[in-house]
CSV table of N, CA and C in Angstrom, one decimal:
chain,number,residue,atom,x,y,z
V,1,MET,N,145.5,43.7,121.9
V,1,MET,CA,144.5,44.7,122.0
V,1,MET,C,143.5,44.6,120.8
V,2,VAL,N,142.3,44.7,121.1
V,2,VAL,CA,141.2,44.6,120.2
V,2,VAL,C,141.1,45.8,119.3
V,3,ASP,N,141.0,45.7,118.0
V,3,ASP,CA,140.8,46.8,117.1
V,3,ASP,C,139.3,47.1,116.9
V,4,VAL,N,138.9,48.2,117.4
V,4,VAL,CA,137.5,48.6,117.3
V,4,VAL,C,137.3,49.6,116.2
V,5,ARG,N,136.3,49.3,115.4
V,5,ARG,CA,136.0,50.2,114.2
V,5,ARG,C,134.8,51.0,114.6
V,6,ARG,N,134.9,52.3,114.3
V,6,ARG,CA,133.8,53.3,114.6
V,6,ARG,C,133.3,53.9,113.3
V,7,VAL,N,132.0,53.8,113.2
V,7,VAL,CA,131.3,54.3,112.0
V,7,VAL,C,130.2,55.2,112.4
V,8,LYS,N,130.1,56.4,111.9
V,8,LYS,CA,129.0,57.3,112.2
V,8,LYS,C,127.8,56.9,111.3
V,9,LEU,N,126.6,56.8,111.9
V,9,LEU,CA,125.4,56.4,111.1
V,9,LEU,C,124.5,57.7,111.1
V,10,PRO,N,124.6,58.5,110.1
V,10,PRO,CA,123.8,59.7,110.0
V,10,PRO,C,122.3,59.5,110.4
V,11,GLY,N,121.9,60.3,111.3
V,11,GLY,CA,120.5,60.3,111.7
V,11,GLY,C,120.2,59.2,112.7
V,12,VAL,N,121.2,58.3,113.0
V,12,VAL,CA,120.9,57.2,113.9
V,12,VAL,C,121.8,57.3,115.1
V,13,GLY,N,123.1,57.3,114.9
V,13,GLY,CA,124.1,57.3,116.0
V,13,GLY,C,125.4,56.9,115.5
V,14,VAL,N,126.0,56.0,116.3
V,14,VAL,CA,127.4,55.5,116.0
V,14,VAL,C,127.4,54.0,116.1
V,15,LEU,N,128.1,53.3,115.2
V,15,LEU,CA,128.3,51.9,115.3
V,15,LEU,C,129.8,51.6,115.6
V,16,HIS,N,130.0,50.8,116.7
V,16,HIS,CA,131.3,50.3,117.0
V,16,HIS,C,131.3,48.8,116.8
V,17,THR,N,132.3,48.3,116.1
V,17,THR,CA,132.4,46.8,115.8
V,17,THR,C,133.8,46.4,116.1
V,18,PHE,N,134.0,45.1,116.4
V,18,PHE,CA,135.3,44.4,116.4
V,18,PHE,C,135.1,42.9,116.0
V,19,VAL,N,136.2,42.3,115.6
V,19,VAL,CA,136.2,40.9,115.2
V,19,VAL,C,136.8,40.1,116.3
V,20,THR,N,136.1,39.0,116.7
V,20,THR,CA,136.6,38.1,117.8
V,20,THR,C,137.6,37.2,117.2
V,21,ASP,N,138.4,36.5,118.1
V,21,ASP,CA,139.4,35.6,117.7
V,21,ASP,C,138.9,34.5,116.8
V,22,ASP,N,137.6,34.1,117.1
V,22,ASP,CA,137.0,33.0,116.3
V,22,ASP,C,136.3,33.4,115.0
V,23,GLY,N,136.5,34.7,114.6
V,23,GLY,CA,136.0,35.2,113.4
V,23,GLY,C,134.6,35.8,113.4
V,24,GLY,N,134.0,35.8,114.6
V,24,GLY,CA,132.7,36.4,114.7
V,24,GLY,C,132.8,37.9,114.9
V,25,LYS,N,131.8,38.7,114.7
V,25,LYS,CA,131.8,40.1,114.8
V,25,LYS,C,130.8,40.5,115.9
V,26,VAL,N,131.2,41.5,116.6
V,26,VAL,CA,130.4,42.1,117.7
V,26,VAL,C,130.2,43.6,117.4
V,27,GLY,N,129.0,44.1,117.5
V,27,GLY,CA,128.8,45.5,117.3
V,27,GLY,C,127.9,46.1,118.3
V,28,VAL,N,128.0,47.4,118.5
V,28,VAL,CA,127.1,48.1,119.4
V,28,VAL,C,126.7,49.4,118.6
V,29,ILE,N,125.4,49.5,118.4
V,29,ILE,CA,124.9,50.7,117.8
V,29,ILE,C,124.4,51.6,118.9
V,30,THR,N,125.0,52.7,119.1
V,30,THR,CA,124.5,53.7,120.1
V,30,THR,C,123.7,54.7,119.4
V,31,HIS,N,122.4,54.7,119.7
V,31,HIS,CA,121.4,55.6,119.0
V,31,HIS,C,121.5,57.0,119.7
V,32,ARG,N,121.2,58.0,118.9
V,32,ARG,CA,121.1,59.3,119.5
V,32,ARG,C,120.0,59.4,120.5
V,33,SER,N,119.0,58.6,120.5
V,33,SER,CA,117.9,58.6,121.5
V,33,SER,C,118.4,58.1,122.9
V,34,GLY,N,119.6,57.4,122.9
V,34,GLY,CA,120.0,56.9,124.2
V,34,GLY,C,120.1,55.4,124.3
V,35,HIS,N,119.2,54.7,123.6
V,35,HIS,CA,119.3,53.3,123.6
V,35,HIS,C,120.4,52.7,122.7
V,36,SER,N,120.7,51.5,122.9
V,36,SER,CA,121.8,50.8,122.2
V,36,SER,C,121.3,49.5,121.7
V,37,ASP,N,121.9,49.0,120.6
V,37,ASP,CA,121.6,47.7,120.0
V,37,ASP,C,122.9,46.9,120.1
V,38,LEU,N,122.9,45.8,120.8
V,38,LEU,CA,124.1,44.9,120.8
V,38,LEU,C,123.8,43.9,119.7
V,39,ILE,N,124.8,43.7,118.8
V,39,ILE,CA,124.6,42.8,117.7
V,39,ILE,C,125.8,41.9,117.6
V,40,THR,N,125.6,40.7,117.1
V,40,THR,CA,126.6,39.7,116.8
V,40,THR,C,126.3,39.1,115.5
V,41,PHE,N,127.3,38.8,114.7
V,41,PHE,CA,127.1,38.2,113.4
V,41,PHE,C,128.4,37.6,112.9
V,42,ALA,N,128.3,36.7,112.0
V,42,ALA,CA,129.5,36.0,111.4
V,42,ALA,C,129.8,36.8,110.1
V,43,ASP,N,130.9,36.4,109.5
V,43,ASP,CA,131.2,37.0,108.2
V,43,ASP,C,130.1,36.8,107.2
V,44,ALA,N,130.0,37.7,106.2
V,44,ALA,CA,128.9,37.7,105.3
V,44,ALA,C,128.9,36.4,104.5
V,45,GLY,N,130.0,35.8,104.1
V,45,GLY,CA,130.1,34.6,103.3
V,45,GLY,C,129.6,33.4,104.1
V,46,THR,N,129.7,33.4,105.4
V,46,THR,CA,129.4,32.2,106.1
V,46,THR,C,128.2,32.4,107.0
V,47,ALA,N,127.6,33.6,107.0
V,47,ALA,CA,126.5,33.9,107.9
V,47,ALA,C,125.2,33.3,107.5
V,48,SER,N,124.5,32.8,108.4
V,48,SER,CA,123.1,32.5,108.2
V,48,SER,C,122.3,33.3,109.2
V,49,ASP,N,121.0,33.4,108.9
V,49,ASP,CA,120.2,34.2,109.8
V,49,ASP,C,120.2,33.7,111.3
V,50,ALA,N,120.4,32.4,111.4
V,50,ALA,CA,120.4,31.7,112.7
V,50,ALA,C,121.6,32.2,113.5
V,51,SER,N,122.7,32.6,112.9
V,51,SER,CA,123.9,33.0,113.6
V,51,SER,C,123.9,34.5,113.9
V,52,LYS,N,122.9,35.2,113.6
V,52,LYS,CA,122.8,36.7,113.9
V,52,LYS,C,122.0,36.9,115.2
V,53,VAL,N,122.4,37.8,116.0
V,53,VAL,CA,121.7,38.1,117.2
V,53,VAL,C,121.6,39.6,117.3
V,54,SER,N,120.5,40.2,117.7
V,54,SER,CA,120.4,41.6,117.9
V,54,SER,C,119.5,41.7,119.2
V,55,LEU,N,120.0,42.6,120.1
V,55,LEU,CA,119.4,42.8,121.4
V,55,LEU,C,119.3,44.3,121.7
V,56,ARG,N,118.1,44.8,121.9
V,56,ARG,CA,117.9,46.2,122.1
V,56,ARG,C,118.0,46.5,123.6
V,57,LEU,N,118.8,47.5,124.0
V,57,LEU,CA,119.0,47.8,125.4
V,57,LEU,C,118.7,49.3,125.6
V,58,ASP,N,118.0,49.6,126.7
V,58,ASP,CA,117.9,51.0,127.1
V,58,ASP,C,119.2,51.5,127.7
V,59,GLU,N,119.3,52.8,127.9
V,59,GLU,CA,120.5,53.4,128.4
V,59,GLU,C,121.0,52.7,129.7
V,60,ASP,N,120.1,52.5,130.6
V,60,ASP,CA,120.5,51.9,131.9
V,60,ASP,C,121.0,50.5,131.7
V,61,GLU,N,120.3,49.7,130.9
V,61,GLU,CA,120.7,48.3,130.6
V,61,GLU,C,122.1,48.3,129.9
V,62,ALA,N,122.3,49.2,129.0
V,62,ALA,CA,123.6,49.3,128.3
V,62,ALA,C,124.7,49.6,129.3
V,63,HIS,N,124.5,50.5,130.2
V,63,HIS,CA,125.5,50.8,131.2
V,63,HIS,C,125.8,49.6,132.1
V,64,THR,N,124.7,48.9,132.5
V,64,THR,CA,124.8,47.7,133.3
V,64,THR,C,125.6,46.6,132.6
V,65,LEU,N,125.3,46.4,131.3
V,65,LEU,CA,126.1,45.4,130.5
V,65,LEU,C,127.6,45.8,130.4
V,66,ALA,N,127.8,47.1,130.2
V,66,ALA,CA,129.2,47.6,130.1
V,66,ALA,C,129.9,47.3,131.4
V,67,GLU,N,129.3,47.6,132.5
V,67,GLU,CA,129.9,47.4,133.8
V,67,GLU,C,130.2,45.9,134.1
V,68,LEU,N,129.2,45.0,133.7
V,68,LEU,CA,129.4,43.6,133.8
V,68,LEU,C,130.6,43.1,133.0
V,69,LEU,N,130.7,43.6,131.7
V,69,LEU,CA,131.7,43.1,130.9
V,69,LEU,C,133.1,43.7,131.3
V,70,GLY,N,133.1,44.9,131.7
V,70,GLY,CA,134.3,45.6,132.2
V,70,GLY,C,134.7,45.3,133.6
V,71,GLY,N,133.7,44.8,134.3
V,71,GLY,CA,133.9,44.5,135.8
V,71,GLY,C,135.0,43.5,136.0
V,72,THR,N,135.2,42.6,135.1
V,72,THR,CA,136.2,41.6,135.3
V,72,THR,C,137.6,42.2,135.6
V,73,LYS,N,138.0,43.2,134.8
V,73,LYS,CA,139.3,43.8,135.1
V,73,LYS,C,139.3,44.6,136.3
V,74,ILE,N,138.2,45.3,136.6
V,74,ILE,CA,138.1,46.0,137.9
V,74,ILE,C,138.1,45.1,139.0
V,75,THR,N,137.4,44.0,139.0
V,75,THR,CA,137.4,43.0,140.1
V,75,THR,C,138.8,42.4,140.3
V,76,GLU,N,139.5,42.1,139.2
V,76,GLU,CA,140.8,41.6,139.3
V,76,GLU,C,141.7,42.6,140.0
V,77,GLY,N,141.6,43.8,139.6
V,77,GLY,CA,142.4,44.9,140.2
V,77,GLY,C,142.1,45.0,141.7
V,78,ILE,N,140.9,45.0,142.1
V,78,ILE,CA,140.5,45.1,143.5
V,78,ILE,C,140.9,43.8,144.2
V,79,SER,N,140.8,42.6,143.6
V,79,SER,CA,141.3,41.4,144.2
V,79,SER,C,142.7,41.5,144.6
V,80,ASN,N,143.5,42.1,143.7
V,80,ASN,CA,145.0,42.2,143.9
V,80,ASN,C,145.2,43.1,145.1
V,81,LEU,N,144.4,44.2,145.3
V,81,LEU,CA,144.5,45.1,146.4
V,81,LEU,C,144.1,44.4,147.7
V,82,ASP,N,143.1,43.5,147.6
V,82,ASP,CA,142.6,42.8,148.8
V,82,ASP,C,143.6,41.8,149.3
V,83,ALA,N,144.6,41.4,148.4
V,83,ALA,CA,145.6,40.5,148.8
V,83,ALA,C,146.7,41.1,149.6
V,84,ILE,N,146.6,42.4,149.8
V,84,ILE,CA,147.6,43.1,150.6
V,84,ILE,C,147.2,42.9,152.1
V,85,PRO,N,148.1,42.3,152.9
V,85,PRO,CA,147.7,42.1,154.3
V,85,PRO,C,147.3,43.3,155.0
V,86,GLY,N,146.2,43.3,155.8
V,86,GLY,CA,145.8,44.4,156.6
V,86,GLY,C,145.0,45.4,155.9
V,87,LEU,N,144.8,45.3,154.5
V,87,LEU,CA,144.0,46.2,153.8
V,87,LEU,C,142.6,45.6,153.4
V,88,SER,N,141.6,46.3,153.6
V,88,SER,CA,140.3,45.9,153.2
V,88,SER,C,139.6,47.1,152.4
V,89,ILE,N,139.1,46.8,151.3
V,89,ILE,CA,138.3,47.8,150.5
V,89,ILE,C,136.9,47.3,150.5
V,90,ASP,N,136.0,48.1,150.9
V,90,ASP,CA,134.6,47.7,150.9
V,90,ASP,C,133.7,48.9,150.5
V,91,TRP,N,132.4,48.5,150.3
V,91,TRP,CA,131.4,49.4,149.8
V,91,TRP,C,130.3,49.5,150.8
V,92,PHE,N,129.8,50.7,151.1
V,92,PHE,CA,128.7,50.8,152.1
V,92,PHE,C,127.6,51.6,151.3
V,93,THR,N,126.5,51.0,151.1
V,93,THR,CA,125.4,51.6,150.4
V,93,THR,C,124.5,52.2,151.5
V,94,VAL,N,124.2,53.5,151.3
V,94,VAL,CA,123.5,54.3,152.3
V,94,VAL,C,122.0,54.1,152.1
V,95,ASP,N,121.3,53.6,153.2
V,95,ASP,CA,119.8,53.5,153.2
V,95,ASP,C,119.2,54.7,153.9
V,96,TYR,N,117.9,54.9,153.8
V,96,TYR,CA,117.2,56.0,154.4
V,96,TYR,C,117.4,56.0,155.9
V,97,GLU,N,117.3,54.9,156.5
V,97,GLU,CA,117.4,54.8,158.0
V,97,GLU,C,118.8,54.9,158.6
V,98,ASP,N,119.8,54.9,157.7
V,98,ASP,CA,121.2,55.0,158.2
V,98,ASP,C,121.5,56.3,158.8
V,99,HIS,N,122.3,56.4,159.9
V,99,HIS,CA,122.7,57.6,160.5
V,99,HIS,C,123.3,58.6,159.6
V,100,ILE,N,124.1,58.1,158.7
V,100,ILE,CA,124.9,59.0,157.8
V,100,ILE,C,124.0,59.6,156.7
V,101,ALA,N,122.8,59.1,156.5
V,101,ALA,CA,122.0,59.7,155.4
V,101,ALA,C,121.6,61.1,155.8
V,102,GLY,N,121.9,62.0,154.8
V,102,GLY,CA,121.6,63.4,155.0
V,102,GLY,C,122.6,64.2,155.8
V,103,GLN,N,123.7,63.5,156.3
V,103,GLN,CA,124.7,64.1,157.1
V,103,GLN,C,125.9,64.4,156.3
V,104,LEU,N,126.8,65.2,156.8
V,104,LEU,CA,128.1,65.5,156.2
V,104,LEU,C,129.0,64.2,156.5
V,105,LEU,N,129.8,63.9,155.5
V,105,LEU,CA,130.7,62.8,155.7
V,105,LEU,C,131.5,62.9,156.9
V,106,GLY,N,132.1,64.0,157.2
V,106,GLY,CA,132.8,64.2,158.5
V,106,GLY,C,134.1,63.6,158.5
V,107,ASN,N,134.8,63.8,159.5
V,107,ASN,CA,136.2,63.2,159.7
V,107,ASN,C,136.1,62.1,160.8
V,108,LEU,N,136.2,60.9,160.4
V,108,LEU,CA,136.1,59.8,161.3
V,108,LEU,C,137.2,59.8,162.3
V,109,ALA,N,138.4,60.4,161.9
V,109,ALA,CA,139.5,60.4,162.8
V,109,ALA,C,139.2,61.2,164.1
V,110,SER,N,138.3,62.2,163.9
V,110,SER,CA,137.9,63.0,165.1
V,110,SER,C,137.0,62.2,166.0
V,111,ARG,N,136.5,61.1,165.5
V,111,ARG,CA,135.7,60.2,166.3
V,111,ARG,C,136.4,58.9,166.8
V,112,GLY,N,137.7,58.9,166.5
V,112,GLY,CA,138.5,57.7,167.0
V,112,GLY,C,138.7,56.7,165.9
V,113,VAL,N,138.3,56.9,164.7
V,113,VAL,CA,138.6,55.9,163.6
V,113,VAL,C,139.7,56.5,162.8
V,114,VAL,N,140.9,56.2,163.2
V,114,VAL,CA,142.1,56.7,162.5
V,114,VAL,C,142.6,55.6,161.5
V,115,GLY,N,143.1,55.9,160.4
V,115,GLY,CA,143.6,55.0,159.4
V,115,GLY,C,142.6,54.4,158.5
V,116,LEU,N,141.5,55.1,158.3
V,116,LEU,CA,140.4,54.7,157.4
V,116,LEU,C,140.2,55.8,156.4
V,117,THR,N,140.1,55.5,155.1
V,117,THR,CA,139.9,56.5,154.1
V,117,THR,C,138.7,56.2,153.3
V,118,VAL,N,137.9,57.3,153.1
V,118,VAL,CA,136.8,57.2,152.2
V,118,VAL,C,137.3,57.6,150.8
V,119,VAL,N,137.5,56.5,150.0
V,119,VAL,CA,138.2,56.7,148.7
V,119,VAL,C,137.3,57.5,147.7
V,120,ALA,N,136.0,57.2,147.7
V,120,ALA,CA,135.0,57.8,146.8
V,120,ALA,C,133.6,57.7,147.3
V,121,VAL,N,132.7,58.5,146.9
V,121,VAL,CA,131.3,58.4,147.1
V,121,VAL,C,130.7,58.3,145.7
V,122,VAL,N,130.0,57.2,145.4
V,122,VAL,CA,129.4,57.0,144.1
V,122,VAL,C,127.9,57.4,144.2
V,123,ARG,N,127.5,58.3,143.4
V,123,ARG,CA,126.1,58.8,143.4
V,123,ARG,C,125.6,58.7,142.0
V,124,GLY,N,124.7,57.8,141.8
V,124,GLY,CA,124.1,57.6,140.4
V,124,GLY,C,125.2,57.0,139.5
V,125,ASP,N,125.4,57.7,138.4
V,125,ASP,CA,126.4,57.3,137.4
V,125,ASP,C,127.8,58.0,137.6
V,126,SER,N,127.9,58.7,138.6
V,126,SER,CA,129.2,59.4,138.8
V,126,SER,C,129.8,59.2,140.1
V,127,ALA,N,131.2,59.2,140.1
V,127,ALA,CA,131.9,59.0,141.3
V,127,ALA,C,132.5,60.4,141.8
V,128,ASN,N,132.6,60.6,143.1
V,128,ASN,CA,133.2,61.7,143.7
V,128,ASN,C,134.4,61.3,144.5
V,129,PRO,N,135.6,61.3,143.8
V,129,PRO,CA,136.8,60.7,144.4
V,129,PRO,C,137.3,61.6,145.6
V,130,ALA,N,137.8,61.0,146.6
V,130,ALA,CA,138.4,61.7,147.7
V,130,ALA,C,137.5,62.8,148.2
V,131,PRO,N,136.3,62.5,148.6
V,131,PRO,CA,135.4,63.6,149.1
V,131,PRO,C,135.9,64.2,150.4
V,132,ALA,N,135.6,65.5,150.5
V,132,ALA,CA,136.0,66.3,151.7
V,132,ALA,C,135.1,66.0,152.8
V,133,ASP,N,135.5,66.4,154.0
V,133,ASP,CA,134.7,66.1,155.2
V,133,ASP,C,133.3,66.8,155.1
V,134,ASP,N,133.1,67.9,154.4
V,134,ASP,CA,131.8,68.6,154.3
V,134,ASP,C,131.0,68.0,153.1
V,135,PHE,N,131.3,66.9,152.6
V,135,PHE,CA,130.5,66.3,151.5
V,135,PHE,C,129.3,65.7,152.1
V,136,LYS,N,128.1,66.1,151.6
V,136,LYS,CA,126.8,65.6,152.2
V,136,LYS,C,126.4,64.3,151.6
V,137,VAL,N,126.1,63.3,152.4
V,137,VAL,CA,125.8,61.9,152.0
V,137,VAL,C,124.3,61.8,151.9
V,138,PHE,N,123.8,61.1,150.8
V,138,PHE,CA,122.4,60.9,150.7
V,138,PHE,C,122.0,59.5,150.5
V,139,PRO,N,120.8,59.1,150.9
V,139,PRO,CA,120.4,57.7,150.6
V,139,PRO,C,120.6,57.3,149.2
V,140,GLY,N,121.1,56.1,148.9
V,140,GLY,CA,121.4,55.6,147.6
V,140,GLY,C,122.9,55.8,147.3
V,141,ASP,N,123.6,56.7,148.0
V,141,ASP,CA,125.0,56.8,147.8
V,141,ASP,C,125.7,55.6,148.2
V,142,THR,N,126.9,55.3,147.6
V,142,THR,CA,127.7,54.2,148.0
V,142,THR,C,129.1,54.7,148.3
V,143,LEU,N,129.5,54.5,149.6
V,143,LEU,CA,130.8,54.9,150.1
V,143,LEU,C,131.8,53.8,149.8
V,144,VAL,N,132.9,54.2,149.2
V,144,VAL,CA,134.0,53.2,149.0
V,144,VAL,C,135.1,53.6,150.0
V,145,VAL,N,135.4,52.6,150.9
V,145,VAL,CA,136.3,52.9,152.0
V,145,VAL,C,137.5,51.9,151.9
V,146,ALA,N,138.6,52.3,152.5
V,146,ALA,CA,139.8,51.5,152.6
V,146,ALA,C,140.4,51.6,153.9
V,147,GLY,N,140.8,50.5,154.5
V,147,GLY,CA,141.5,50.5,155.8
V,147,GLY,C,141.6,49.1,156.3
V,148,SER,N,141.9,49.0,157.6
V,148,SER,CA,142.0,47.6,158.1
V,148,SER,C,140.6,47.1,158.2
V,149,PRO,N,140.4,45.7,158.2
V,149,PRO,CA,139.0,45.2,158.3
V,149,PRO,C,138.3,45.6,159.6
V,150,GLU,N,139.0,45.8,160.7
V,150,GLU,CA,138.4,46.2,161.9
V,150,GLU,C,137.9,47.6,161.8
V,151,LYS,N,138.7,48.5,161.2
V,151,LYS,CA,138.3,49.9,161.1
V,151,LYS,C,137.2,50.1,160.1
V,152,VAL,N,137.2,49.3,159.1
V,152,VAL,CA,136.1,49.4,158.1
V,152,VAL,C,134.8,49.0,158.8
V,153,ALA,N,134.8,47.9,159.6
V,153,ALA,CA,133.6,47.4,160.3
V,153,ALA,C,133.2,48.5,161.3
V,154,LYS,N,134.1,49.2,162.0
V,154,LYS,CA,133.8,50.2,163.0
V,154,LYS,C,133.1,51.4,162.3
V,155,ALA,N,133.7,51.8,161.1
V,155,ALA,CA,133.1,52.9,160.3
V,155,ALA,C,131.7,52.5,159.9
V,156,PHE,N,131.5,51.3,159.4
V,156,PHE,CA,130.2,50.9,158.9
V,156,PHE,C,129.2,50.9,160.0
V,157,ALA,N,129.6,50.5,161.2
V,157,ALA,CA,128.7,50.5,162.4
V,157,ALA,C,128.3,52.0,162.7
V,158,PHE,N,129.3,52.9,162.6
V,158,PHE,CA,129.0,54.3,162.8
V,158,PHE,C,128.0,54.8,161.8
V,159,TYR,N,128.3,54.5,160.5
V,159,TYR,CA,127.4,55.0,159.4
V,159,TYR,C,126.0,54.5,159.6
V,160,ARG,N,125.8,53.3,160.2
V,160,ARG,CA,124.4,52.7,160.4
V,160,ARG,C,123.8,53.4,161.6
V,161,THR,N,124.5,53.4,162.7
V,161,THR,CA,123.9,53.8,164.0
V,161,THR,C,124.2,55.1,164.5
V,162,GLY,N,125.3,55.7,164.1
V,162,GLY,CA,125.8,57.0,164.7
V,162,GLY,C,126.6,56.8,165.9
V,163,GLU,N,126.8,55.5,166.3
V,163,GLU,CA,127.6,55.2,167.5
V,163,GLU,C,128.8,54.3,167.2
V,164,LEU,N,129.9,54.6,167.8
V,164,LEU,CA,131.1,53.7,167.7
V,164,LEU,C,131.0,52.7,168.8
V,165,LYS,N,131.4,51.5,168.5
V,165,LYS,CA,131.4,50.4,169.5
V,165,LYS,C,132.2,50.9,170.7
V,166,ALA,N,131.7,50.5,171.9
V,166,ALA,CA,132.4,50.8,173.1
V,166,ALA,C,133.8,50.2,173.2
V,167,LYS,N,134.7,50.9,173.8
V,167,LYS,CA,136.0,50.4,173.9
V,167,LYS,C,136.0,49.2,174.9
V,168,ALA,N,137.0,48.3,174.6
V,168,ALA,CA,137.1,47.1,175.5
V,168,ALA,C,137.5,47.6,176.9
V,169,PRO,N,137.1,46.9,178.0
V,169,PRO,CA,137.3,47.3,179.3
V,169,PRO,C,138.8,47.6,179.6
V,170,ALA,N,139.7,46.9,179.0
V,170,ALA,CA,141.2,47.1,179.2
V,170,ALA,C,141.6,48.5,178.7
V,171,GLU,N,140.8,49.0,177.8
V,171,GLU,CA,141.2,50.3,177.3
V,171,GLU,C,140.6,51.5,178.0
V,172,THR,N,139.7,51.2,178.9
V,172,THR,CA,139.0,52.3,179.6
V,172,THR,C,139.8,52.6,180.9
V,173,PRO,N,139.9,53.9,181.3
V,173,PRO,CA,140.7,54.1,182.5
V,173,PRO,C,139.9,53.6,183.7
V,174,SER,N,140.6,53.0,184.7
V,174,SER,CA,139.9,52.5,185.8
V,174,SER,C,139.9,53.5,186.9
V,175,GLY,N,138.8,53.5,187.6
V,175,GLY,CA,138.6,54.4,188.8
V,175,GLY,C,139.3,53.8,190.0
V,176,GLY,N,139.8,54.6,190.8
V,176,GLY,CA,140.6,54.0,191.9
V,176,GLY,C,140.2,54.3,193.2
């Protein structure tokens, strides 16, 4: 486990630092204004100006970098779930022209898609886990769903068009 040191910088914000295995130091200054500085440097005795790096990030860029750096563990965890036979976890980003945009999430089971779960709806920087059927979906939302690959595809088709694919002829009652 990495030992992170936290230091308050009066009038500025907070500095978090840690030492890497090769002796380098990494720090993030989180300013009260919302932006952050990512800094790297070597020990004072061996440091030259050429080995120092400072990069200013706005709040959105800092969140993006954090997601990219932390995404490895998240991706590994999801990859492990994807290794479960018959389970697919996928994301559906809602566009303005999609049927689901502006609609209530609803119960897909009532439309014939049984065995699919909307795990969460991500809106901006926040997640809404296990949303209820009356959760209103907006363009820009990302739906995180889990189910069999076929049911995920069927749900995504419904989210786009508002229609479920027609049943195969063998499944429809025959007139006699």
